[in-house]
Amino acid sequence: MTNKVATLNLGDQQVDLPVVSGTVGPDVIDIRKLYAQTDCFTFDPGFTSTASCESQLTYIDGDEGVLLHRGYSIEELSEESSFMEVSYLLLNGELPSKQELDDFSYTISRHTMLHEQLATFYRGFRRDAHPMAIMCGVVGALSAFYHDSTDIADPVQRKIASHRLIAKMPTIAAMAYKYSVGQPFIYPDNKLSYTGNFLRMTFGVPAEEYEVIPAVEQALDRIFILHADHEQNASTSTVRLAGSSGANPFACIAAGIACLWGPAHGGANEAALNMLREIGTPDKIPHYIERAKDKNDPFRLMGFGHRVYKNYDPRATVMQKTVREVLTALKVNDPIFEVAMQLEEMALNDPYFIEKKLFPNVDFYSGIILSAIGFPTTMFTVLFALARTVGWVAQWNEMISDPGQKIGRPRQLYTGPTARPYVPVSKR
Ligand code: CMC
C-alpha cells in the first residue's frame, strides 16, 4: 500500500481507491471494493490494464525489454544456469545450493516414469493426431491417476504433484512423438540429465545406443529456460483460473496446455517456422510484409509482436544467438535462418512495425533450432508446454498458498436482450 489514492468521480459520487505498489513496476489501483461502493464494474477485455493477482515469481518490463525470474535476469539464467536450477528457483524462491540442486534433480528423476496404464491412452488417438491434442488428453488423464492422493490444501502433497508434473512432461511429450512416428516408446534413463533424457526418449530407438550431443542438450536446455515462466500470460492465467476453484492440478495443467496451443500464444513457434518455409527465399519477403500490413488480410507475421514487450523480447536475443551455435554445432546450413534474419531486418526498418512497436518474440527463432535438432513442427508447442509446466505449477502453488485467494470470477458488460416473455414455438 502507498499513501497515494486514486479518486474516481462518478456523477455526483467521489470514490477514493487505494494505490498499491509492488517492489518494482507500475502501481496498481485497488478496485476490489469498487462494485460495493458504486454499483459499477470496470471493463477491460483482454486484461490490457488489469493485474489479476499478486506474484513474486516473474517480472517483465516491456518498455525496457527486461525479464527477471525471482530477480535474476533471463540473460544470466540462460547463460549460466540450467533448466533444473531455474525450476528450483521458480518453485522455491531462491537459487539452490549444490546439495539442494542435486537433491531436487534426483527427486525429479524418480518421478519420470508413467503408470503403464497411461500408455494405453495413446492408442486411442489417431496416428496423425496433433501432439498438442495428445498432450491435453494425456496430462488431463493424469488427474485420474492421482486425484485421490492430491489434497491441494497440503503443501507437501502440492509439492509432490508439482514434481510429478515436471518429471512426467518429458516422458509424455516424447511418447506423443513416438506414437506419431510409429516407433516404440522409450522408457526414461535416469542417469541422464532432464534434457538429455528427453532427447533420448524422443530420438532413441531400442535397436541402437543413443548418444546425447552436448551442444544439442545445452541448446534445448536453454530453450526450456527461456520458456519456463512468463508472468500472467494467457495459459498461466488459465491455470490460475482453473486452479482457483480448487480443481485437480493435473487437470489445471491440461487446461493451460489447451490455451497454450493457440497460434497467438505457444502455437506461434510452429506457425512462425511454417511461415518462414512458405516465404522460402529472401526475394519473397516484401510481399509477406505487405500482407502483414494489409488490414484486409488476416495474415500476421508470426513470431512478431507481444502484448507486453514494446521494445524487444529479451528471449528472442538469446534465441537468435543460440540458432547460430546450434547450426554451427550440427553443421546444418538452413537457408530459412537467412530468410528469418532478413525478414527481421526489413520489418524493423518498416514504419508500420516501428510505429506499432512490433519486434521478434521468443517464437521467431526457436523453430529454426528445434527443426535443426530434428523435431517436426507439430512438436514445437509441445516443447513449450513441457518447459512452461514449471511456471504453471509454481504459479498454481503460489496462488493456492495465498490466504486471500478467491475463486476467479470476472463479471461482464451485458449487451443482450432485456427480460422478455417466452413465446411457444407454435406461435413463433
Ligand atoms: N503482424 C502484423 N501486425 C501485427 C502483429 C503481427 N505479428 N502483431 C500485432 N500487429 C498489429 C495489429 O494488427 C494491431 O494493429 P492495429 O492497432 O492497427 O489494429 C496492433 O499491431 C496491435 O496488435 P494487437 O493484436 O492488438 O496486440 P495484442 O497485444 O492483443 O497481441 C500478439 C499480441 C502477440 C497476440 C500479436 O502481436 C500477434 O498476434 N502476434 C503474432 C503471434 C505470435 O507471435 N504470438 C507469440 C507471442 S510470444 C509467445 C507467447 O507468449 O506465447
Tab-separated table of C-alpha atoms and ligand atoms in Angstrom:
chain	number	residue	atom	x	y	z
A	1	MET	CA	0.000	0.000	0.000
A	2	THR	CA	1.180	3.578	-0.689
A	3	ASN	CA	-0.117	6.867	0.654
A	4	LYS	CA	-1.407	7.562	-2.821
A	5	VAL	CA	-5.107	7.410	-3.546
A	6	ALA	CA	-6.841	7.392	-6.912
A	7	THR	CA	-10.045	9.401	-6.895
A	8	LEU	CA	-12.832	8.386	-9.204
A	9	ASN	CA	-15.570	10.895	-9.970
A	10	LEU	CA	-18.750	9.154	-10.962
A	11	GLY	CA	-21.525	11.679	-11.448
A	12	ASP	CA	-22.011	13.224	-8.002
A	13	GLN	CA	-20.195	10.458	-6.262
A	14	GLN	CA	-16.500	10.561	-5.433
A	15	VAL	CA	-14.672	7.355	-4.535
A	16	ASP	CA	-11.152	7.072	-3.171
A	17	LEU	CA	-9.354	3.962	-4.311
A	18	PRO	CA	-6.138	2.781	-2.624
A	19	VAL	CA	-2.987	2.634	-4.757
A	20	VAL	CA	-0.701	-0.331	-4.119
A	21	SER	CA	2.986	-0.544	-5.067
A	22	GLY	CA	4.933	-3.653	-5.890
A	23	THR	CA	8.706	-3.932	-5.409
A	24	VAL	CA	9.158	-2.662	-8.979
A	25	GLY	CA	6.841	-1.903	-11.882
A	26	PRO	CA	3.657	0.136	-12.207
A	27	ASP	CA	1.458	0.791	-9.182
A	28	VAL	CA	-1.992	-0.753	-9.198
A	29	ILE	CA	-5.290	0.854	-8.302
A	30	ASP	CA	-7.100	-1.467	-5.925
A	31	ILE	CA	-10.665	-1.655	-7.218
A	32	ARG	CA	-11.803	-4.649	-5.173
A	33	LYS	CA	-14.402	-2.642	-3.279
A	34	LEU	CA	-15.489	-0.576	-6.284
A	35	TYR	CA	-18.643	-2.529	-7.034
A	36	ALA	CA	-19.766	-2.489	-3.404
A	37	GLN	CA	-19.219	1.292	-3.265
A	38	THR	CA	-20.536	2.383	-6.660
A	39	ASP	CA	-22.532	-0.384	-8.333
A	40	CYS	CA	-20.073	-0.188	-11.268
A	41	PHE	CA	-17.676	-2.743	-12.726
A	42	THR	CA	-14.502	-1.955	-14.621
A	43	PHE	CA	-14.316	-3.043	-18.266
A	44	ASP	CA	-11.046	-4.490	-19.592
A	45	PRO	CA	-11.482	-7.275	-22.160
A	46	GLY	CA	-8.153	-8.996	-22.724
A	47	PHE	CA	-6.873	-7.610	-19.385
A	48	THR	CA	-4.784	-4.911	-21.053
A	49	SER	CA	-4.712	-2.781	-17.877
A	50	THR	CA	-5.577	-5.292	-15.192
A	51	ALA	CA	-3.325	-7.034	-12.669
A	52	SER	CA	-5.172	-10.262	-11.936
A	53	CYS	CA	-3.091	-11.298	-8.926
A	54	GLU	CA	-0.094	-10.554	-6.741
A	55	SER	CA	3.005	-12.599	-7.598
A	56	GLN	CA	6.671	-12.881	-6.625
A	57	LEU	CA	7.810	-15.108	-9.472
A	58	THR	CA	8.469	-13.178	-12.637
A	59	TYR	CA	8.856	-9.534	-13.530
A	60	ILE	CA	8.647	-8.075	-17.028
A	61	ASP	CA	9.403	-4.516	-18.049
A	62	GLY	CA	8.005	-4.397	-21.559
A	63	ASP	CA	9.456	-0.973	-22.399
A	64	GLU	CA	12.973	-1.852	-21.365
A	65	GLY	CA	12.883	-5.475	-22.580
A	66	VAL	CA	13.573	-6.863	-19.096
A	67	LEU	CA	12.591	-10.316	-17.871
A	68	LEU	CA	13.501	-11.415	-14.346
A	69	HIS	CA	12.740	-14.665	-12.543
A	70	ARG	CA	12.823	-14.123	-8.770
A	71	GLY	CA	15.049	-11.118	-9.526
A	72	TYR	CA	17.550	-12.885	-11.823
A	73	SER	CA	17.761	-11.767	-15.455
A	74	ILE	CA	16.822	-14.178	-18.214
A	75	GLU	CA	20.119	-13.384	-19.962
A	76	GLU	CA	22.154	-14.542	-16.956
A	77	LEU	CA	19.958	-17.531	-16.242
A	78	SER	CA	20.073	-18.769	-19.828
A	79	GLU	CA	23.830	-18.266	-19.982
A	80	GLU	CA	24.869	-19.576	-16.561
A	81	SER	CA	22.107	-21.764	-15.206
A	82	SER	CA	20.296	-24.989	-16.082
A	83	PHE	CA	16.622	-25.763	-16.516
A	84	MET	CA	16.601	-27.811	-13.306
A	85	GLU	CA	18.124	-24.928	-11.380
A	86	VAL	CA	15.641	-22.417	-12.835
A	87	SER	CA	12.820	-24.808	-11.954
A	88	TYR	CA	14.045	-24.960	-8.362
A	89	LEU	CA	14.336	-21.178	-8.302
A	90	LEU	CA	10.807	-20.643	-9.579
A	91	LEU	CA	9.319	-23.175	-7.182
A	92	ASN	CA	11.293	-22.213	-4.074
A	93	GLY	CA	12.184	-18.556	-4.480
A	94	GLU	CA	15.967	-18.871	-4.094
A	95	LEU	CA	18.803	-20.423	-6.079
A	96	PRO	CA	19.670	-23.856	-4.666
A	97	SER	CA	22.953	-24.844	-3.035
A	98	LYS	CA	24.833	-27.624	-4.848
A	99	GLN	CA	23.316	-30.185	-2.482
A	100	GLU	CA	19.805	-28.781	-2.893
A	101	LEU	CA	20.144	-28.868	-6.665
A	102	ASP	CA	21.404	-32.461	-6.633
A	103	ASP	CA	18.543	-33.493	-4.342
A	104	PHE	CA	15.972	-31.708	-6.485
A	105	SER	CA	17.294	-33.215	-9.735
A	106	TYR	CA	17.323	-36.644	-8.089
A	107	THR	CA	13.732	-36.232	-6.866
A	108	ILE	CA	12.539	-35.174	-10.307
A	109	SER	CA	14.323	-38.116	-11.905
A	110	ARG	CA	12.476	-40.512	-9.530
A	111	HIS	CA	9.133	-39.404	-10.988
A	112	THR	CA	9.906	-39.677	-14.698
A	113	MET	CA	8.072	-42.944	-15.291
A	114	LEU	CA	4.409	-43.074	-16.222
A	115	HIS	CA	1.876	-45.529	-14.893
A	116	GLU	CA	1.882	-48.289	-17.501
A	117	GLN	CA	-1.875	-47.944	-17.863
A	118	LEU	CA	-1.369	-44.438	-19.197
A	119	ALA	CA	0.459	-45.793	-22.253
A	120	THR	CA	-2.818	-47.292	-23.444
A	121	PHE	CA	-4.333	-43.799	-23.700
A	122	TYR	CA	-2.108	-43.028	-26.673
A	123	ARG	CA	-3.635	-45.851	-28.672
A	124	GLY	CA	-6.996	-44.099	-28.520
A	125	PHE	CA	-5.610	-41.292	-30.680
A	126	ARG	CA	-5.254	-41.371	-34.432
A	127	ARG	CA	-1.613	-41.676	-35.502
A	128	ASP	CA	-1.849	-38.303	-37.216
A	129	ALA	CA	-3.311	-36.563	-34.150
A	130	HIS	CA	-1.604	-33.274	-33.356
A	131	PRO	CA	0.725	-33.962	-30.402
A	132	MET	CA	-0.800	-30.997	-28.530
A	133	ALA	CA	-4.170	-32.768	-28.700
A	134	ILE	CA	-2.485	-35.823	-27.205
A	135	MET	CA	-0.846	-33.673	-24.519
A	136	CYS	CA	-4.205	-32.162	-23.483
A	137	GLY	CA	-5.714	-35.624	-23.212
A	138	VAL	CA	-2.888	-37.496	-21.510
A	139	VAL	CA	-1.968	-34.778	-19.000
A	140	GLY	CA	-5.667	-34.394	-18.161
A	141	ALA	CA	-5.824	-38.164	-17.693
A	142	LEU	CA	-3.058	-37.972	-15.064
A	143	SER	CA	-5.678	-36.431	-12.790
A	144	ALA	CA	-7.463	-39.783	-12.777
A	145	PHE	CA	-4.294	-41.459	-11.502
A	146	TYR	CA	-3.580	-39.072	-8.647
A	147	HIS	CA	-6.900	-37.468	-7.782
A	148	ASP	CA	-7.415	-39.305	-4.509
A	149	SER	CA	-3.848	-38.724	-3.351
A	150	THR	CA	-3.788	-34.996	-4.039
A	151	ASP	CA	-5.020	-32.818	-1.216
A	152	ILE	CA	-4.257	-29.353	-2.554
A	153	ALA	CA	-4.566	-27.825	0.917
A	154	ASP	CA	-1.489	-29.807	1.982
A	155	PRO	CA	1.774	-28.135	0.827
A	156	VAL	CA	3.614	-31.467	0.820
A	157	GLN	CA	1.079	-33.044	-1.498
A	158	ARG	CA	1.154	-29.963	-3.701
A	159	LYS	CA	4.910	-30.318	-3.912
A	160	ILE	CA	4.671	-33.976	-4.909
A	161	ALA	CA	2.092	-33.150	-7.585
A	162	SER	CA	4.388	-30.380	-8.881
A	163	HIS	CA	7.383	-32.709	-9.033
A	164	ARG	CA	5.322	-35.355	-10.790
A	165	LEU	CA	4.173	-32.886	-13.431
A	166	ILE	CA	7.658	-31.507	-14.117
A	167	ALA	CA	9.138	-35.007	-14.239
A	168	LYS	CA	6.482	-36.670	-16.367
A	169	MET	CA	6.075	-33.986	-19.031
A	170	PRO	CA	9.204	-35.050	-20.992
A	171	THR	CA	8.066	-38.681	-20.907
A	172	ILE	CA	4.544	-37.768	-22.037
A	173	ALA	CA	5.861	-35.435	-24.746
A	174	ALA	CA	8.375	-37.964	-26.082
A	175	MET	CA	5.678	-40.648	-26.156
A	176	ALA	CA	3.385	-38.328	-28.141
A	177	TYR	CA	6.166	-38.026	-30.718
A	178	LYS	CA	6.949	-41.751	-30.747
A	179	TYR	CA	3.299	-42.560	-31.236
A	180	SER	CA	3.057	-40.234	-34.246
A	181	VAL	CA	6.040	-41.845	-35.995
A	182	GLY	CA	5.038	-45.393	-35.098
A	183	GLN	CA	8.117	-46.169	-33.023
A	184	PRO	CA	8.133	-47.948	-29.654
A	185	PHE	CA	8.006	-45.827	-26.516
A	186	ILE	CA	11.404	-45.412	-24.870
A	187	TYR	CA	11.483	-45.553	-21.080
A	188	PRO	CA	13.373	-42.892	-19.127
A	189	ASP	CA	17.044	-43.371	-18.277
A	190	ASN	CA	17.636	-41.517	-15.034
A	191	LYS	CA	21.416	-41.474	-15.434
A	192	LEU	CA	20.876	-38.735	-17.988
A	193	SER	CA	20.080	-35.100	-17.345
A	194	TYR	CA	16.467	-33.903	-17.536
A	195	THR	CA	17.011	-32.620	-21.070
A	196	GLY	CA	19.319	-35.461	-22.183
A	197	ASN	CA	16.725	-37.953	-21.001
A	198	PHE	CA	14.047	-36.201	-23.030
A	199	LEU	CA	16.232	-36.247	-26.156
A	200	ARG	CA	16.886	-39.960	-25.754
A	201	MET	CA	13.217	-40.778	-25.161
A	202	THR	CA	12.350	-38.767	-28.292
A	203	PHE	CA	15.052	-39.773	-30.739
A	204	GLY	CA	16.428	-43.032	-29.330
A	205	VAL	CA	15.364	-46.427	-30.652
A	206	PRO	CA	15.727	-49.775	-28.859
A	207	ALA	CA	17.982	-51.184	-31.584
A	208	GLU	CA	20.724	-48.620	-31.064
A	209	GLU	CA	22.600	-46.851	-28.302
A	210	TYR	CA	21.536	-43.187	-28.267
A	211	GLU	CA	24.263	-40.672	-27.681
A	212	VAL	CA	23.247	-37.262	-26.403
A	213	ILE	CA	25.111	-34.492	-28.283
A	214	PRO	CA	26.202	-31.987	-25.608
A	215	ALA	CA	25.676	-28.912	-27.834
A	216	VAL	CA	22.116	-30.018	-28.583
A	217	GLU	CA	21.417	-30.856	-24.944
A	218	GLN	CA	22.673	-27.446	-23.883
A	219	ALA	CA	20.695	-25.587	-26.555
A	220	LEU	CA	17.478	-27.391	-25.709
A	221	ASP	CA	18.037	-26.837	-22.002
A	222	ARG	CA	18.421	-23.138	-22.756
A	223	ILE	CA	15.209	-23.152	-24.787
A	224	PHE	CA	13.480	-24.708	-21.783
A	225	ILE	CA	14.850	-21.938	-19.534
A	226	LEU	CA	13.600	-19.281	-21.960
A	227	HIS	CA	10.092	-20.748	-21.814
A	228	ALA	CA	9.935	-21.614	-18.115
A	229	ASP	CA	7.666	-18.804	-16.953
A	230	HIS	CA	6.335	-15.528	-18.262
A	231	GLU	CA	4.188	-13.724	-15.726
A	232	GLN	CA	0.390	-13.766	-16.194
A	233	ASN	CA	0.237	-14.823	-19.850
A	234	ALA	CA	-2.909	-16.476	-21.261
A	235	SER	CA	-2.075	-20.096	-20.379
A	236	THR	CA	-0.772	-19.222	-16.905
A	237	SER	CA	-3.902	-17.201	-16.231
A	238	THR	CA	-5.906	-20.200	-17.441
A	239	VAL	CA	-4.101	-22.480	-14.986
A	240	ARG	CA	-4.698	-19.989	-12.173
A	241	LEU	CA	-8.350	-19.576	-13.053
A	242	ALA	CA	-8.924	-23.326	-13.284
A	243	GLY	CA	-6.997	-23.846	-10.039
A	244	SER	CA	-8.903	-21.105	-8.228
A	245	SER	CA	-11.926	-23.395	-7.985
A	246	GLY	CA	-9.831	-25.987	-6.156
A	247	ALA	CA	-9.595	-28.252	-9.229
A	248	ASN	CA	-7.136	-31.118	-9.518
A	249	PRO	CA	-3.681	-29.765	-10.504
A	250	PHE	CA	-3.164	-32.196	-13.385
A	251	ALA	CA	-6.492	-31.079	-14.860
A	252	CYS	CA	-5.444	-27.427	-14.399
A	253	ILE	CA	-2.215	-28.013	-16.325
A	254	ALA	CA	-4.213	-29.710	-19.093
A	255	ALA	CA	-6.291	-26.502	-19.274
A	256	GLY	CA	-3.068	-24.498	-19.588
A	257	ILE	CA	-1.880	-26.758	-22.410
A	258	ALA	CA	-5.156	-26.210	-24.275
A	259	CYS	CA	-4.743	-22.446	-24.033
A	260	LEU	CA	-1.079	-22.541	-24.994
A	261	TRP	CA	-1.862	-24.365	-28.222
A	262	GLY	CA	-3.418	-21.301	-29.908
A	263	PRO	CA	-1.360	-19.577	-32.637
A	264	ALA	CA	-1.479	-16.229	-30.811
A	265	HIS	CA	0.301	-17.892	-27.860
A	266	GLY	CA	2.517	-21.016	-27.802
A	267	GLY	CA	1.325	-22.208	-31.199
A	268	ALA	CA	3.198	-19.277	-32.744
A	269	ASN	CA	6.520	-21.182	-32.873
A	270	GLU	CA	5.001	-23.773	-35.196
A	271	ALA	CA	3.232	-21.069	-37.204
A	272	ALA	CA	6.441	-18.993	-37.429
A	273	LEU	CA	8.502	-21.789	-38.946
A	274	ASN	CA	5.689	-22.719	-41.341
A	275	MET	CA	5.561	-19.068	-42.367
A	276	LEU	CA	9.332	-18.863	-42.915
A	277	ARG	CA	9.233	-22.036	-45.019
A	278	GLU	CA	6.330	-20.626	-47.016
A	279	ILE	CA	8.293	-17.432	-47.664
A	280	GLY	CA	11.190	-19.674	-48.687
A	281	THR	CA	13.543	-17.121	-50.240
A	282	PRO	CA	14.521	-13.544	-49.324
A	283	ASP	CA	13.045	-12.076	-52.524
A	284	LYS	CA	9.523	-13.009	-51.347
A	285	ILE	CA	9.859	-11.158	-48.006
A	286	PRO	CA	8.488	-7.782	-49.203
A	287	HIS	CA	5.299	-9.476	-50.403
A	288	TYR	CA	4.692	-11.014	-46.967
A	289	ILE	CA	5.498	-7.765	-45.186
A	290	GLU	CA	2.897	-6.023	-47.327
A	291	ARG	CA	0.373	-8.728	-46.485
A	292	ALA	CA	1.058	-8.350	-42.747
A	293	LYS	CA	0.376	-4.620	-43.027
A	294	ASP	CA	-2.831	-5.026	-45.029
A	295	LYS	CA	-5.841	-4.614	-42.718
A	296	ASN	CA	-7.983	-6.669	-45.115
A	297	ASP	CA	-5.625	-9.634	-44.993
A	298	PRO	CA	-5.738	-11.778	-41.817
A	299	PHE	CA	-2.063	-12.691	-42.288
A	300	ARG	CA	0.268	-11.620	-39.469
A	301	LEU	CA	3.996	-12.028	-39.135
A	302	MET	CA	4.109	-14.978	-36.771
A	303	GLY	CA	6.769	-14.718	-34.086
A	304	PHE	CA	6.337	-10.928	-34.158
A	305	GLY	CA	4.695	-8.663	-31.612
A	306	HIS	CA	3.913	-9.063	-27.952
A	307	ARG	CA	1.316	-7.754	-25.543
A	308	VAL	CA	3.932	-6.657	-23.030
A	309	TYR	CA	7.255	-6.189	-24.853
A	310	LYS	CA	7.233	-2.925	-26.759
A	311	ASN	CA	10.980	-2.690	-27.211
A	312	TYR	CA	12.436	-6.154	-27.754
A	313	ASP	CA	11.720	-9.583	-26.333
A	314	PRO	CA	14.960	-10.397	-24.444
A	315	ARG	CA	14.301	-14.087	-25.037
A	316	ALA	CA	14.491	-13.513	-28.802
A	317	THR	CA	18.016	-12.084	-28.449
A	318	VAL	CA	19.220	-15.201	-26.625
A	319	MET	CA	17.360	-17.378	-29.099
A	320	GLN	CA	18.985	-15.746	-32.117
A	321	LYS	CA	22.432	-16.369	-30.625
A	322	THR	CA	21.515	-19.981	-29.896
A	323	VAL	CA	20.426	-20.555	-33.514
A	324	ARG	CA	23.931	-19.752	-34.707
A	325	GLU	CA	25.514	-22.041	-32.113
A	326	VAL	CA	23.256	-24.973	-32.933
A	327	LEU	CA	23.517	-24.658	-36.694
A	328	THR	CA	27.304	-24.499	-36.388
A	329	ALA	CA	27.496	-27.434	-33.948
A	330	LEU	CA	25.246	-29.598	-36.112
A	331	LYS	CA	26.843	-28.350	-39.349
A	332	VAL	CA	23.386	-27.509	-40.649
A	333	ASN	CA	23.026	-24.829	-43.277
A	334	ASP	CA	19.349	-23.921	-43.145
A	335	PRO	CA	18.543	-21.170	-45.662
A	336	ILE	CA	15.483	-20.339	-43.560
A	337	PHE	CA	17.786	-18.705	-40.988
A	338	GLU	CA	18.884	-16.215	-43.629
A	339	VAL	CA	15.214	-15.588	-44.529
A	340	ALA	CA	14.413	-15.029	-40.834
A	341	MET	CA	17.248	-12.546	-40.342
A	342	GLN	CA	16.398	-10.590	-43.467
A	343	LEU	CA	12.715	-10.574	-42.559
A	344	GLU	CA	13.572	-9.237	-39.113
A	345	GLU	CA	15.789	-6.535	-40.571
A	346	MET	CA	13.225	-5.464	-43.137
A	347	ALA	CA	10.367	-5.398	-40.632
A	348	LEU	CA	12.386	-3.447	-38.065
A	349	ASN	CA	13.022	-0.769	-40.684
A	350	ASP	CA	9.424	-0.565	-41.805
A	351	PRO	CA	7.347	2.350	-40.406
A	352	TYR	CA	4.339	0.044	-39.716
A	353	PHE	CA	6.340	-2.223	-37.407
A	354	ILE	CA	8.265	0.680	-35.879
A	355	GLU	CA	5.109	2.619	-35.106
A	356	LYS	CA	3.297	-0.367	-33.641
A	357	LYS	CA	6.424	-1.467	-31.747
A	358	LEU	CA	6.416	-4.942	-33.228
A	359	PHE	CA	9.603	-6.943	-32.693
A	360	PRO	CA	10.555	-10.631	-32.944
A	361	ASN	CA	9.394	-12.579	-29.912
A	362	VAL	CA	10.699	-15.804	-28.410
A	363	ASP	CA	8.940	-17.872	-31.051
A	364	PHE	CA	10.538	-16.261	-34.083
A	365	TYR	CA	13.856	-18.128	-33.938
A	366	SER	CA	13.079	-21.134	-31.744
A	367	GLY	CA	11.594	-23.170	-34.598
A	368	ILE	CA	14.830	-22.992	-36.608
A	369	ILE	CA	16.748	-24.526	-33.688
A	370	LEU	CA	14.143	-27.181	-32.978
A	371	SER	CA	13.952	-28.089	-36.639
A	372	ALA	CA	17.760	-28.416	-36.853
A	373	ILE	CA	17.676	-30.738	-33.831
A	374	GLY	CA	15.147	-32.911	-35.659
A	375	PHE	CA	11.775	-32.018	-34.130
A	376	PRO	CA	8.834	-31.823	-36.532
A	377	THR	CA	6.965	-28.504	-36.388
A	378	THR	CA	3.991	-30.110	-34.632
A	379	MET	CA	6.241	-30.824	-31.636
A	380	PHE	CA	7.346	-27.211	-31.138
A	381	THR	CA	4.441	-26.167	-28.948
A	382	VAL	CA	4.761	-29.425	-27.020
A	383	LEU	CA	8.285	-28.381	-26.025
A	384	PHE	CA	6.941	-25.005	-24.959
A	385	ALA	CA	4.322	-26.789	-22.810
A	386	LEU	CA	6.964	-29.040	-21.294
A	387	ALA	CA	9.052	-26.081	-20.170
A	388	ARG	CA	6.129	-23.846	-19.162
A	389	THR	CA	4.831	-26.585	-16.849
A	390	VAL	CA	7.361	-25.340	-14.305
A	391	GLY	CA	5.911	-21.846	-14.414
A	392	TRP	CA	2.376	-23.168	-14.314
A	393	VAL	CA	2.943	-25.289	-11.218
A	394	ALA	CA	4.914	-22.540	-9.480
A	395	GLN	CA	2.126	-20.019	-10.168
A	396	TRP	CA	-0.538	-22.524	-9.143
A	397	ASN	CA	1.301	-23.203	-5.866
A	398	GLU	CA	1.702	-19.507	-5.200
A	399	MET	CA	-1.996	-18.958	-5.749
A	400	ILE	CA	-3.171	-21.856	-3.587
A	401	SER	CA	-0.866	-20.851	-0.721
A	402	ASP	CA	-2.166	-17.267	-0.762
A	403	PRO	CA	-4.641	-16.985	2.139
A	404	GLY	CA	-6.526	-14.216	0.312
A	405	GLN	CA	-7.088	-16.432	-2.713
A	406	LYS	CA	-10.652	-16.405	-4.069
A	407	ILE	CA	-12.241	-18.194	-6.967
A	408	GLY	CA	-11.620	-16.267	-10.208
A	409	ARG	CA	-14.968	-14.893	-11.277
A	410	PRO	CA	-14.929	-11.949	-13.721
A	411	ARG	CA	-18.109	-10.010	-14.447
A	412	GLN	CA	-19.288	-8.637	-17.789
A	413	LEU	CA	-20.883	-5.759	-19.645
A	414	TYR	CA	-24.185	-7.290	-20.689
A	415	THR	CA	-25.455	-6.116	-24.084
A	416	GLY	CA	-28.024	-8.854	-24.832
A	417	PRO	CA	-31.830	-8.551	-24.745
A	418	THR	CA	-33.564	-7.450	-21.557
A	419	ALA	CA	-36.187	-9.718	-19.954
A	420	ARG	CA	-38.951	-10.718	-22.386
A	421	PRO	CA	-41.785	-13.277	-22.306
A	422	TYR	CA	-41.251	-16.732	-23.750
A	423	VAL	CA	-43.215	-17.386	-26.954
A	424	PRO	CA	-44.260	-21.037	-27.546
A	425	VAL	CA	-42.854	-22.480	-30.776
A	426	SER	CA	-46.368	-22.787	-32.254
A	427	LYS	CA	-46.759	-19.015	-32.007
A	428	ARG	CA	-43.360	-18.020	-33.457
B	1	CMC	N1	1.927	-8.853	-37.677
B	1	CMC	C1	1.296	-7.763	-38.163
B	1	CMC	N2	0.621	-6.879	-37.400
B	1	CMC	C2	0.568	-7.118	-36.088
B	1	CMC	C3	1.215	-8.225	-35.500
B	1	CMC	C4	1.914	-9.104	-36.347
B	1	CMC	N3	2.529	-10.175	-35.843
B	1	CMC	N4	1.008	-8.221	-34.173
B	1	CMC	C5	0.256	-7.131	-33.913
B	1	CMC	N5	0.011	-6.470	-35.072
B	1	CMC	C6	-0.750	-5.212	-35.201
B	1	CMC	C7	-2.244	-5.458	-35.066
B	1	CMC	O1	-2.832	-5.678	-36.311
B	1	CMC	C8	-2.705	-4.205	-34.379
B	1	CMC	O2	-2.830	-3.211	-35.368
B	1	CMC	P1	-3.960	-2.058	-35.212
B	1	CMC	O3	-3.574	-1.273	-33.995
B	1	CMC	O4	-3.836	-1.271	-36.477
B	1	CMC	O5	-5.261	-2.762	-35.075
B	1	CMC	C9	-1.541	-3.795	-33.476
B	1	CMC	O6	-0.370	-4.388	-34.089
B	1	CMC	C10	-1.674	-4.301	-32.047
B	1	CMC	O7	-1.912	-5.711	-32.084
B	1	CMC	P2	-2.896	-6.458	-31.092
B	1	CMC	O8	-3.302	-7.757	-31.705
B	1	CMC	O9	-3.987	-5.523	-30.667
B	1	CMC	O10	-1.937	-6.671	-29.859
B	1	CMC	P3	-2.097	-7.758	-28.706
B	1	CMC	O11	-1.262	-7.285	-27.591
B	1	CMC	O12	-3.531	-8.026	-28.442
B	1	CMC	O13	-1.485	-9.090	-29.373
B	1	CMC	C11	0.018	-10.779	-30.046
B	1	CMC	C12	-0.217	-9.564	-29.130
B	1	CMC	C13	1.312	-11.476	-29.637
B	1	CMC	C14	-1.132	-11.778	-29.904
B	1	CMC	C15	0.126	-10.289	-31.522
B	1	CMC	O14	1.239	-9.427	-31.655
B	1	CMC	C16	0.229	-11.443	-32.534
B	1	CMC	O15	-0.794	-11.994	-32.937
B	1	CMC	N6	1.487	-11.856	-32.904
B	1	CMC	C17	1.665	-12.988	-33.771
B	1	CMC	C18	1.556	-14.276	-32.956
B	1	CMC	C19	2.759	-14.503	-32.065
B	1	CMC	O16	3.901	-14.395	-32.483
B	1	CMC	N7	2.490	-14.909	-30.807
B	1	CMC	C20	3.527	-15.271	-29.845
B	1	CMC	C21	3.584	-14.335	-28.662
B	1	CMC	S1	5.104	-14.567	-27.716
B	1	CMC	C22	4.996	-16.152	-27.076
B	1	CMC	C23	3.904	-16.295	-26.089
B	1	CMC	O17	3.901	-15.614	-25.071
B	1	CMC	O18	3.055	-17.159	-26.328
